[in-house]
Amino acid sequence: MTTITPQVGAPHAAILGIGTYRPSRVIPNSEVIDAIDSSDEWIQQRSGIRQRRWATPEETVQMMSVAASRIALERAGVSAEQIDCVIVATVSHLLQTPAVATAIAHELGTNQAAAFDISAACAGFCHGVAMASDLIRGGSAGHILVIGVERLSDLTDVYDRGTAFIFADGAGAAVVGPSETPGIGPVVWGSDGEQFDLIRQREDWRDVVGTPEQPGSGQMPHLIMEGNPVFRWAVFTMAKVAQQALDRAGVSADDLDVFVPHQANMRIIDAMAKAMKLPEGVRIARDIAEQGNTSAASIPLALDRMIADGEAKSGDLALFIAFGAGLAYAAQVVLVP
Ligand code: UT7
């Protein structure tokens, strides 16, 4: 009988380098409060956000992704031709098809790398890292570029009190490649679709356009969020998921050097660290204060800032955990590149 030749991959995978792009427009709280009848004090107290960055028209999803990827490739010592696959996690590339990953792969100069987008909202980057690790170990690819990128300002209603001060723009990229030792732990991931409605676009494109008989809204399908239930879900549920990721990697909170949770809200970050009983020495990512919530881009942006500030260094043991619309979530232990 004919058998199919099995595919053999690398023994392990690791993140070899990361790069980021922060848009040039810095938006302090003072610039968003009037439209939502809020205050700098309220925003800082409830979310920890002092400022965020919103992209200029030139800072497109593709442009920010390419800029972040070039830095990641250089730091990893990997050329664009060595990239076999580009995975882009985003919910804010407004052209649904083709995947922006294909244009990014081309602009970077890959050799026609496989390229596709994934939609897992704020958890997208961690989903991408998990997939990259498995694709490399399964033999489907040698080196993979995982990009988390958002231009949430395009999908944010500046008059919506529940979201206008939170969402922001940026890009982070990671080169994932083969490794002699494990650099990416098992993923713990899942979704709670019963809570599908808590973070979503207000309407779909058919509602925007309408019909000749019943014209649509003509408005951008902005993001809406029931912040408080999401907040409570994140605080109560995500610490358990984080612990499972530690258990599955065979490490404990005491072994961690760095904790890099999705940058959704400073109070969620603090509550999770407390619930996980993180030892005092574990450095915690707090990029949200300066960057806002950049959904799929938040974890690589936060880790990159920690590396730049000397709070994380190569070889450190880090825990990623991300959660958001869906409600989708994913967590894994990784070694800092
Ligand atoms: O990235 C994807 C995952 N997303 C998240 O994890 C976000 C999770 N949620 C949150 O971060 C928080 O729920 C928010 C920061 C969005 C809101 O904080 P909160 O503590 O949950 O506030 P709340 O919605 O319970 O509102 C508290 C009060 C209300 O007034 P009363 O009823 O207590 O008098 C609101 O009307 O604050 C009022 N309020 C505001 N005040 C000033 C609501 N929005 C605003 C605002 N400015 N923008």
XYZ file of N, CA, C and O in Angstrom, residues 189-263:
300
model
N -5.434 27.531 25.756
C -6.278 28.482 25.027
C -7.715 28.009 25.005
O -8.014 26.838 25.294
N -8.608 28.918 24.681
C -10.022 28.561 24.635
C -10.870 29.772 24.296
O -10.362 30.841 23.961
N -12.188 29.557 24.388
C -13.108 30.660 24.102
C -14.398 30.437 24.875
O -14.753 29.303 25.188
N -15.069 31.530 25.183
C -16.362 31.463 25.848
C -17.367 32.218 24.983
O -17.684 33.381 25.229
N -17.837 31.523 23.944
C -18.726 32.155 22.970
C -20.082 32.551 23.532
O -20.817 33.310 22.897
N -20.398 32.058 24.716
C -21.653 32.490 25.351
C -21.605 33.998 25.606
O -22.633 34.651 25.699
N -20.373 34.527 25.719
C -20.206 35.958 25.984
C -19.754 36.723 24.728
O -19.106 37.758 24.827
N -20.080 36.151 23.587
C -19.754 36.696 22.262
C -20.096 38.182 22.146
O -19.384 38.950 21.500
N -21.204 38.597 22.749
C -21.702 39.960 22.557
C -20.969 41.027 23.373
O -21.178 42.214 23.158
N -20.126 40.628 24.318
C -19.572 41.627 25.246
C -18.599 42.613 24.587
O -18.499 43.759 25.013
N -17.830 42.138 23.598
C -16.958 43.049 22.832
C -17.163 42.685 21.361
O -16.872 41.550 20.978
N -17.631 43.639 20.585
C -17.889 43.310 19.178
C -18.071 44.589 18.377
O -18.174 45.678 18.943
N -18.128 44.423 17.054
C -18.495 45.570 16.232
C -20.001 45.784 16.364
O -20.777 44.820 16.472
N -20.381 47.053 16.367
C -21.792 47.404 16.610
C -22.716 46.788 15.572
O -23.846 46.392 15.876
N -22.234 46.707 14.346
C -23.066 46.155 13.272
C -22.156 45.616 12.182
O -20.945 45.838 12.212
N -22.709 44.876 11.238
C -21.881 44.392 10.137
C -22.076 45.288 8.908
O -22.892 46.209 8.905
N -21.306 44.993 7.845
C -21.309 45.891 6.682
C -22.675 45.978 5.998
O -23.015 47.004 5.408
N -23.493 44.906 6.092
C -24.832 44.987 5.477
C -25.684 46.020 6.195
O -26.465 46.745 5.574
N -25.503 46.110 7.529
C -26.253 47.122 8.284
C -25.781 48.529 7.928
O -26.562 49.485 7.939
N -24.498 48.654 7.622
C -23.950 49.964 7.263
C -24.511 50.409 5.912
O -24.941 51.547 5.741
N -24.521 49.478 4.965
C -24.921 49.831 3.595
C -26.449 49.861 3.437
O -27.000 50.763 2.808
N -27.120 48.885 4.051
C -28.577 48.814 3.942
C -29.030 48.364 2.559
O -28.252 47.805 1.777
N -30.281 48.627 2.251
C -30.864 48.257 0.959
C -31.530 49.504 0.380
O -31.739 50.487 1.089
N -31.888 49.471 -0.917
C -32.578 50.651 -1.480
C -33.836 50.994 -0.682
O -34.163 52.167 -0.478
N -34.533 49.953 -0.197
C -35.774 50.211 0.558
C -35.462 50.734 1.973
O -36.170 51.571 2.514
N -34.374 50.190 2.539
C -34.054 50.551 3.925
C -32.576 50.920 4.008
O -31.728 50.045 4.211
N -32.251 52.196 3.818
C -30.845 52.605 3.837
C -30.173 52.267 5.166
O -30.826 52.281 6.222
N -28.869 51.948 5.098
C -28.125 51.593 6.308
C -27.697 52.812 7.088
O -28.048 53.942 6.739
N -26.915 52.559 8.140
C -26.513 53.656 9.034
C -25.509 54.584 8.369
O -25.410 55.763 8.722
N -24.708 54.062 7.425
C -23.663 54.870 6.811
C -22.513 55.177 7.759
O -21.637 55.968 7.436
N -22.534 54.574 8.930
C -21.501 54.828 9.948
C -20.491 53.688 9.978
O -20.834 52.537 9.666
N -19.257 53.977 10.377
C -18.275 52.906 10.589
C -18.841 51.919 11.609
O -19.463 52.334 12.595
N -18.618 50.620 11.403
C -19.094 49.644 12.396
C -18.163 49.608 13.606
O -17.314 48.732 13.746
N -18.314 50.616 14.460
C -17.409 50.797 15.595
C -17.451 49.635 16.596
O -18.438 48.905 16.670
N -16.387 49.544 17.379
C -16.339 48.536 18.440
C -17.159 49.014 19.628
O -17.106 50.190 19.997
N -17.895 48.089 20.228
C -18.603 48.402 21.470
C -18.218 47.345 22.502
O -17.859 46.212 22.154
N -18.238 47.733 23.747
C -17.808 46.806 24.800
C -18.611 47.023 26.074
O -18.827 48.160 26.488
N -19.038 45.920 26.674
C -19.607 46.001 28.018
C -18.452 45.771 28.973
O -18.125 44.635 29.336
N -17.798 46.876 29.322
C -16.513 46.803 30.017
C -16.557 46.074 31.348
O -15.674 45.252 31.642
N -17.589 46.354 32.132
C -17.587 45.800 33.489
C -17.671 44.270 33.546
O -16.892 43.631 34.259
N -18.591 43.631 32.789
C -18.582 42.149 32.784
C -17.274 41.564 32.242
O -16.805 40.536 32.745
N -16.685 42.237 31.252
C -15.400 41.745 30.723
C -14.333 41.850 31.805
O -13.531 40.932 32.011
N -14.351 42.969 32.509
C -13.407 43.199 33.602
C -13.513 42.070 34.630
O -12.521 41.454 35.026
N -14.734 41.768 35.050
C -14.927 40.736 36.099
C -14.527 39.361 35.588
O -13.878 38.582 36.299
N -14.894 39.063 34.329
C -14.513 37.771 33.730
C -12.998 37.627 33.708
O -12.444 36.585 34.061
N -12.322 38.706 33.276
C -10.858 38.642 33.149
C -10.222 38.402 34.515
O -9.353 37.533 34.662
N -10.667 39.138 35.504
C -10.048 39.020 36.824
C -10.286 37.628 37.420
O -9.364 37.001 37.951
N -11.510 37.107 37.292
C -11.818 35.827 37.944
C -11.321 34.617 37.160
O -10.948 33.607 37.747
N -11.322 34.702 35.844
C -11.034 33.514 35.035
C -9.591 33.420 34.566
O -9.029 32.334 34.481
N -8.992 34.563 34.239
C -7.693 34.515 33.561
C -6.531 34.111 34.472
O -5.549 33.525 34.012
N -6.644 34.389 35.780
C -5.559 33.954 36.686
C -5.461 32.433 36.682
O -4.363 31.869 36.755
N -6.610 31.759 36.563
C -6.607 30.280 36.535
C -5.947 29.789 35.247
O -5.192 28.814 35.257
N -6.262 30.449 34.141
C -5.659 30.066 32.854
C -4.137 30.277 32.911
O -3.356 29.443 32.434
N -3.727 31.374 33.520
C -2.286 31.649 33.659
C -1.611 30.531 34.453
O -0.537 30.051 34.088
N -2.263 30.108 35.528
C -1.696 29.028 36.353
C -1.600 27.731 35.544
O -0.603 27.001 35.642
N -2.624 27.469 34.730
C -2.576 26.250 33.891
C -1.401 26.303 32.915
O -0.751 25.292 32.650
N -1.125 27.498 32.375
C 0.007 27.623 31.427
C 1.327 27.348 32.148
O 2.228 26.714 31.584
N 1.428 27.820 33.394
C 2.639 27.520 34.186
C 2.741 26.021 34.429
O 3.799 25.410 34.226
N 1.618 25.408 34.848
C 1.617 23.963 35.144
C 2.012 23.162 33.911
O 2.826 22.243 33.997
N 1.429 23.514 32.774
C 1.704 22.738 31.551
C 3.155 22.885 31.091
O 3.703 21.998 30.441
N 3.776 24.021 31.448
C 5.187 24.217 31.098
C 6.113 23.605 32.154
O 7.335 23.612 31.985
N 5.519 23.133 33.261
C 6.328 22.512 34.317
C 7.137 23.515 35.127
O 8.207 23.203 35.633
N 6.614 24.741 35.226
C 7.301 25.761 36.029
C 6.295 26.344 37.031
O 5.094 26.097 36.935
N 6.829 27.103 37.992
C 5.926 27.746 38.956
C 6.116 29.256 38.889
O 7.067 29.751 38.262
N 5.230 29.979 39.548
C 5.315 31.448 39.559
C 6.666 31.894 40.104
O 7.202 32.927 39.689
N 7.243 31.096 41.025
C 8.547 31.456 41.596
C 9.662 31.434 40.550
O 10.703 32.065 40.732
N 9.476 30.642 39.496
C 10.517 30.552 38.454
C 10.473 31.714 37.473
O 11.418 31.929 36.713
N 9.341 32.437 37.460
C 9.164 33.493 36.444
C 10.061 34.699 36.711
O 10.287 35.078 37.858
N 10.558 35.285 35.622
C 11.257 36.568 35.711
C 10.327 37.709 35.317
O 10.416 38.810 35.851
N 9.450 37.412 34.360
C 8.661 38.475 33.731
C 7.218 38.003 33.511
O 6.990 36.865 33.087
N 6.259 38.904 33.770
C 4.844 38.618 33.510
C 4.372 39.639 32.475
O 4.440 40.849 32.726
N 3.914 39.132 31.324
C 3.479 40.042 30.240
C 2.027 39.743 29.891
O 1.729 39.023 28.933
N 1.085 40.281 30.690
C -0.328 40.085 30.355
C -0.771 41.073 29.287
O -0.144 42.125 29.101
N -1.854 40.734 28.597
C -2.482 41.672 27.665
C -2.739 42.987 28.400
O -3.202 42.994 29.536
N -2.423 44.078 27.719
C -2.525 45.401 28.343
C -3.937 45.959 28.144
O -4.178 46.799 27.264
